[in-house]
XYZ file of C-alpha atoms in Angstrom:
418
model
C 106.783 19.219 -50.186
C 107.243 22.124 -47.803
C 110.468 20.827 -46.610
C 111.434 20.724 -50.317
C 110.619 24.345 -50.911
C 112.770 25.431 -48.078
C 115.855 23.536 -49.221
C 115.540 25.252 -52.739
C 115.184 28.478 -51.459
C 118.362 28.278 -49.648
C 120.741 25.899 -51.892
C 123.673 26.933 -49.737
C 121.983 25.270 -46.795
C 121.858 22.149 -48.468
C 125.821 22.362 -49.527
C 126.966 23.192 -45.959
C 124.874 20.459 -44.166
C 126.371 17.706 -46.646
C 129.914 19.293 -45.934
C 129.358 19.428 -42.487
C 127.979 15.469 -41.840
C 130.629 14.446 -44.101
C 133.244 15.646 -41.795
C 133.025 19.072 -41.796
C 131.945 19.464 -38.387
C 135.390 17.950 -36.971
C 136.890 21.620 -37.968
C 134.899 23.392 -35.665
C 133.920 20.524 -33.460
C 136.232 17.864 -32.665
C 135.130 15.780 -29.871
C 136.935 14.493 -26.942
C 138.207 10.961 -26.803
C 136.661 9.684 -23.475
C 139.429 6.784 -23.161
C 141.967 9.219 -22.857
C 140.353 10.659 -19.737
C 140.444 9.542 -16.167
C 137.200 8.381 -14.451
C 136.534 11.330 -12.765
C 137.011 13.715 -16.074
C 134.775 11.205 -18.191
C 131.905 11.407 -15.854
C 132.351 15.387 -15.946
C 132.107 15.178 -19.533
C 128.990 12.874 -19.874
C 127.112 15.005 -17.079
C 128.402 17.864 -19.607
C 126.369 16.060 -22.761
C 123.625 15.466 -20.413
C 122.865 18.740 -19.320
C 123.891 20.958 -22.357
C 123.325 19.997 -26.173
C 124.352 23.713 -26.925
C 127.865 23.870 -25.236
C 128.844 20.423 -24.884
C 130.312 20.231 -28.539
C 132.206 23.752 -28.539
C 133.690 22.870 -25.183
C 135.094 19.723 -26.263
C 136.863 21.476 -29.347
C 138.697 23.732 -27.119
C 142.459 23.224 -26.928
C 144.668 21.491 -24.304
C 144.034 22.019 -20.587
C 141.292 25.026 -21.362
C 138.675 22.214 -22.060
C 138.432 21.076 -18.886
C 138.786 24.006 -17.265
C 135.723 25.084 -19.137
C 133.680 22.027 -18.876
C 134.178 22.425 -14.972
C 133.398 26.089 -14.741
C 130.259 24.929 -16.804
C 129.072 22.089 -14.775
C 129.822 24.265 -11.501
C 127.449 27.071 -12.806
C 124.890 24.311 -13.853
C 124.976 23.150 -10.433
C 124.158 26.600 -9.085
C 121.629 27.625 -11.695
C 120.082 24.106 -10.520
C 119.795 25.438 -7.059
C 118.565 28.809 -8.499
C 115.750 27.445 -10.449
C 114.318 24.660 -7.847
C 111.217 26.111 -6.711
C 110.788 23.388 -3.976
C 113.770 24.852 -2.015
C 112.328 27.338 0.600
C 113.782 30.554 0.058
C 115.593 30.555 3.850
C 117.610 27.619 2.620
C 117.994 28.759 -0.889
C 119.249 32.242 -0.296
C 122.420 30.960 2.051
C 123.200 28.027 -0.458
C 123.367 30.559 -3.132
C 125.653 32.983 -0.936
C 127.844 29.872 0.107
C 128.011 27.622 -3.314
C 131.840 28.990 -3.810
C 132.813 27.499 -0.884
C 131.435 23.906 -1.757
C 134.036 23.956 -4.375
C 136.487 23.043 -1.555
C 134.416 20.874 0.658
C 134.873 17.225 -0.648
C 131.952 15.768 0.480
C 129.227 18.760 0.199
C 126.554 17.288 -2.124
C 122.659 18.099 -2.512
C 120.402 15.275 -2.648
C 116.906 16.681 -2.242
C 116.541 18.701 -5.720
C 113.452 18.084 -7.923
C 114.933 19.590 -10.906
C 116.076 17.465 -14.118
C 119.894 18.587 -13.917
C 119.656 17.373 -9.985
C 122.969 14.640 -11.096
C 125.355 17.755 -10.976
C 124.380 18.470 -7.381
C 123.725 14.855 -6.313
C 127.354 13.962 -7.468
C 128.903 17.403 -6.865
C 131.921 15.460 -5.014
C 133.062 14.408 -8.457
C 132.852 17.651 -9.963
C 134.342 19.614 -7.064
C 137.298 16.959 -7.069
C 138.326 17.827 -10.585
C 137.416 21.408 -9.918
C 140.621 21.079 -7.342
C 142.351 18.964 -9.516
C 142.645 21.973 -12.126
C 145.612 24.546 -12.052
C 145.334 27.217 -9.425
C 144.936 29.835 -11.784
C 141.826 28.527 -13.181
C 140.356 27.564 -9.767
C 140.706 31.096 -8.765
C 138.593 32.374 -11.510
C 136.021 29.672 -11.438
C 135.406 30.171 -7.418
C 135.469 33.904 -7.747
C 132.892 34.216 -10.536
C 130.794 31.430 -8.789
C 130.712 33.887 -5.774
C 129.592 36.932 -7.419
C 127.091 34.993 -9.493
C 125.389 33.554 -6.380
C 124.902 37.031 -4.892
C 123.749 37.859 -7.845
C 121.101 35.032 -8.199
C 120.092 35.685 -4.842
C 119.489 39.581 -5.283
C 116.794 38.745 -8.148
C 115.120 35.626 -6.413
C 112.175 37.729 -5.481
C 112.685 40.980 -7.364
C 111.485 41.448 -10.772
C 113.254 43.225 -13.449
C 112.062 46.589 -13.511
C 114.531 49.483 -15.183
C 116.588 48.760 -18.246
C 119.655 49.113 -15.929
C 118.319 46.341 -14.025
C 117.674 44.276 -17.070
C 121.459 44.796 -17.693
C 122.681 44.084 -14.079
C 120.334 40.616 -14.105
C 121.886 39.246 -17.549
C 125.309 40.632 -16.078
C 124.565 38.150 -13.037
C 123.687 35.169 -15.243
C 125.458 35.893 -18.540
C 127.993 38.611 -18.247
C 129.925 36.875 -15.261
C 130.240 33.779 -17.520
C 131.652 36.018 -20.223
C 134.345 37.518 -18.077
C 135.025 34.129 -16.322
C 135.393 32.582 -19.721
C 137.668 35.484 -20.670
C 139.969 35.194 -17.749
C 140.121 31.240 -18.489
C 141.314 32.219 -21.821
C 144.039 34.405 -20.596
C 145.157 32.177 -17.917
C 145.517 29.031 -20.463
C 148.082 31.544 -22.155
C 146.187 30.508 -25.544
C 144.946 34.449 -25.628
C 146.499 37.784 -24.570
C 146.108 38.897 -21.183
C 144.025 41.952 -22.496
C 140.889 39.388 -23.156
C 140.712 38.407 -19.657
C 141.297 42.114 -18.463
C 138.742 43.843 -20.395
C 135.809 42.930 -18.619
C 133.240 45.607 -20.195
C 133.784 43.731 -23.930
C 133.464 39.980 -21.807
C 130.196 41.078 -20.190
C 128.916 42.756 -23.616
C 129.527 39.155 -25.069
C 126.996 37.437 -22.315
C 124.863 40.423 -22.510
C 124.184 40.254 -26.260
C 123.641 36.338 -25.905
C 121.434 36.726 -22.722
C 119.223 39.381 -24.142
C 118.657 37.536 -27.513
C 117.365 34.571 -25.104
C 115.395 36.926 -23.266
C 113.799 38.148 -26.266
C 112.905 35.144 -28.181
C 111.643 33.045 -25.136
C 109.005 35.842 -24.171
C 106.265 33.384 -24.775
C 107.616 30.319 -23.260
C 108.594 32.518 -20.144
C 105.010 33.786 -19.963
C 103.901 30.448 -20.043
C 106.120 28.876 -17.353
C 105.205 32.246 -15.289
C 108.535 33.933 -15.610
C 109.212 37.518 -16.095
C 112.676 38.847 -17.732
C 111.226 42.010 -20.105
C 112.353 45.011 -18.393
C 109.019 46.848 -16.873
C 110.528 50.108 -18.045
C 110.298 49.219 -21.429
C 107.071 46.887 -21.822
C 105.186 49.216 -19.751
C 104.846 51.832 -22.625
C 103.078 49.260 -24.624
C 101.188 47.228 -22.161
C 99.076 47.324 -18.910
C 100.860 44.129 -18.084
C 103.505 41.965 -20.015
C 101.017 39.265 -20.472
C 98.733 41.508 -22.846
C 101.384 41.549 -25.343
C 100.662 38.274 -26.190
C 96.837 39.262 -26.805
C 95.981 39.501 -30.554
C 94.370 42.817 -30.353
C 97.779 44.167 -28.677
C 99.901 42.858 -31.461
C 101.102 46.029 -32.808
C 102.096 47.315 -29.844
C 103.859 44.105 -28.588
C 105.810 43.985 -32.049
C 107.126 47.862 -31.178
C 108.143 46.683 -27.476
C 110.007 43.950 -29.162
C 111.823 46.227 -31.771
C 112.879 48.293 -28.912
C 114.264 45.253 -27.124
C 116.167 44.071 -29.954
C 117.530 47.864 -30.698
C 118.748 47.630 -27.060
C 120.552 44.339 -27.651
C 121.968 45.336 -30.864
C 123.929 47.847 -29.261
C 126.145 44.991 -27.789
C 127.460 43.886 -31.564
C 130.102 46.465 -31.520
C 131.691 45.351 -28.578
C 131.233 41.752 -29.843
C 133.033 42.464 -32.837
C 136.016 44.371 -30.996
C 136.423 41.431 -28.746
C 136.447 38.827 -31.464
C 139.219 40.892 -33.049
C 141.463 40.104 -30.131
C 141.094 36.517 -30.374
C 144.081 34.459 -31.787
C 143.345 30.769 -31.083
C 141.504 29.396 -33.175
C 139.462 26.525 -30.894
C 138.762 29.688 -28.663
C 137.367 31.996 -31.871
C 135.218 29.297 -32.925
C 133.887 28.542 -29.125
C 133.295 32.344 -28.951
C 132.092 33.317 -32.439
C 129.709 30.361 -33.096
C 127.029 31.754 -29.920
C 127.141 35.097 -31.266
C 126.468 34.820 -35.061
C 123.731 32.335 -34.031
C 122.243 35.550 -31.636
C 122.311 37.968 -34.484
C 120.645 35.675 -36.805
C 118.038 34.869 -34.139
C 117.174 38.708 -33.675
C 117.314 39.034 -37.565
C 114.128 36.195 -37.535
C 112.518 37.908 -34.403
C 112.684 41.618 -35.391
C 109.132 43.006 -36.303
C 107.933 39.281 -36.084
C 104.323 38.826 -34.821
C 105.206 35.280 -34.419
C 107.213 35.925 -31.463
C 103.820 36.423 -29.626
C 102.260 33.011 -31.201
C 104.802 30.484 -30.762
C 108.543 29.645 -31.681
C 110.815 31.649 -33.700
C 113.978 29.734 -34.842
C 116.729 29.808 -37.345
C 116.886 26.638 -39.787
C 119.069 24.058 -38.971
C 120.883 24.426 -42.288
C 121.257 28.334 -41.674
C 122.544 27.316 -38.286
C 125.132 24.543 -40.092
C 126.161 27.489 -42.651
C 126.936 29.699 -39.651
C 128.995 27.462 -37.721
C 131.197 26.628 -40.643
C 131.198 30.076 -41.940
C 132.145 31.863 -38.513
C 135.771 30.839 -38.200
C 137.476 34.184 -38.702
C 136.878 37.909 -37.852
C 136.185 39.218 -41.587
C 133.863 36.335 -41.877
C 132.096 37.485 -38.665
C 132.112 41.059 -39.726
C 130.279 39.941 -42.920
C 127.602 37.680 -41.227
C 127.078 40.530 -38.807
C 126.451 42.865 -41.771
C 124.237 40.452 -43.325
C 121.760 40.398 -40.497
C 121.834 43.925 -39.471
C 120.719 45.103 -43.281
C 117.936 42.030 -43.095
C 116.853 43.734 -39.912
C 117.381 47.303 -41.452
C 115.152 46.241 -44.517
C 112.389 45.563 -42.067
C 112.550 48.626 -39.983
C 108.641 50.400 -40.096
C 108.794 54.098 -40.645
C 106.359 54.282 -38.145
C 107.977 52.552 -35.270
C 108.654 54.518 -32.319
C 112.024 53.342 -32.325
C 113.281 53.489 -35.871
C 115.445 56.349 -35.727
C 117.589 54.224 -32.686
C 117.549 51.052 -34.947
C 119.111 52.771 -37.588
C 121.842 54.529 -35.786
C 122.667 51.335 -33.894
C 122.908 49.681 -37.182
C 125.012 52.432 -38.693
C 127.500 51.862 -36.125
C 127.544 48.187 -36.707
C 128.077 48.909 -40.453
C 130.929 50.935 -39.722
C 133.045 48.175 -38.171
C 131.665 45.550 -40.852
C 131.905 46.518 -44.130
C 131.581 43.865 -46.534
C 134.813 42.610 -48.328
C 135.889 39.743 -50.040
C 134.355 37.439 -47.448
C 130.896 39.133 -48.149
C 131.114 37.684 -51.413
C 132.614 34.585 -50.779
C 129.716 33.576 -48.414
C 127.277 34.618 -51.287
C 127.948 34.092 -54.570
C 127.002 30.697 -56.291
C 127.315 30.457 -59.762
C 124.453 29.173 -61.889
C 125.850 25.927 -62.367
C 126.345 25.446 -58.774
C 122.840 26.471 -57.965
C 121.178 24.306 -60.718
C 123.508 21.412 -59.225
C 122.050 22.250 -55.715
C 118.530 22.447 -56.549
C 118.651 19.060 -58.503
C 120.317 17.479 -55.369
C 117.541 18.967 -53.184
C 114.820 17.585 -55.677
C 116.475 13.902 -55.694
C 117.223 13.591 -51.845
C 114.773 16.018 -49.940
C 113.697 13.003 -47.946
C 117.292 11.865 -46.958
C 118.242 15.545 -45.954
C 114.980 15.905 -43.747
C 116.673 12.542 -41.583
C 119.999 13.959 -42.155
C 119.040 17.490 -40.287
C 117.814 15.221 -37.068
C 121.134 13.634 -37.181
C 122.996 17.137 -36.641
C 120.614 18.295 -34.084
C 123.236 17.642 -31.250
C 125.764 20.288 -33.307
C 122.999 22.985 -34.234
C 121.540 23.266 -31.051
C 123.486 25.804 -30.060
C 121.513 28.239 -32.543
C 118.319 27.300 -30.791
C 119.039 27.337 -27.096
């Protein structure tokens, strides 16, 4: 009955999951027909689906040749990331590989068969990926190779270096995510689906990546601790604990939540850049590709803000909530309304005693100024009494079916959880 109570509390989730499953997903995430692809590309899309449920669907929804360029870009960076993550590779071998990885794109026979990572197939069959890379137009090749080069050096820099200052936190997030945002933006412009300014304004593109990466780092505190990884900046957490791991101790929960709130406030500073960036996009498939992860991120931060559960388990947005966001985030006014909704949710939870409360209020004020609610806000949240009654009746009659249905939509809504 717990599931039923959740559905009754969010009738819009029921409506949107049904709409999504009954064909609505095709509007935001149409699939690639594998029969229309050559052997190499077909293999690349198979690897894409195997290595990322989060991005596979949104990549395949992109228009024209941009779709293939972004697919190859993702797989190249996945291969690079697999080398970085593989702890079985000695540093004296790994560092030169990271530095030289961009050159492997032009070596038809290069592959690496000694990885122990779960995604090792992208290294073992790198010749297929690099072949399809070389089949791309030169404008795409140049972007991918350049980003790969910069990212490889950045990854090597942080192999034995912990994130200390907030500046280093920004730099680490730049290397692993900001560069992805910059590379994607340059690909969008190279495709001519977007104006040249989208690829040229690297500051906004970097913010797009930093907002997503910081959200993941904040949410994944406990998982990273369990796996021996530390990405929260020492400059922040050292004001609240002797060791980062101490934040997970029950006796430190109040200080832990204050630390959490400060980091969320830091991440929220990227939202104005995100809104400016999205306002420049004109191609629908590119807009969906960029907007969906961003609204998932703001919803995740709202769920994490002032939430002790971050230090006790996993904080996730509801699957129905994720589907609703995917269905709604198809234009800039709707995205502004979504951002407004979730920063208001955060604002209502700001403790008066929180050390970061003034800074949190200030950044929320700047986001409000850019995303004042209009008609789109009303359209997202106004439901008639008759609609609500019907939705609740539907929930009461079919909650078991919807439980099964939510599992069927897993691959489409993982973007809100990964």
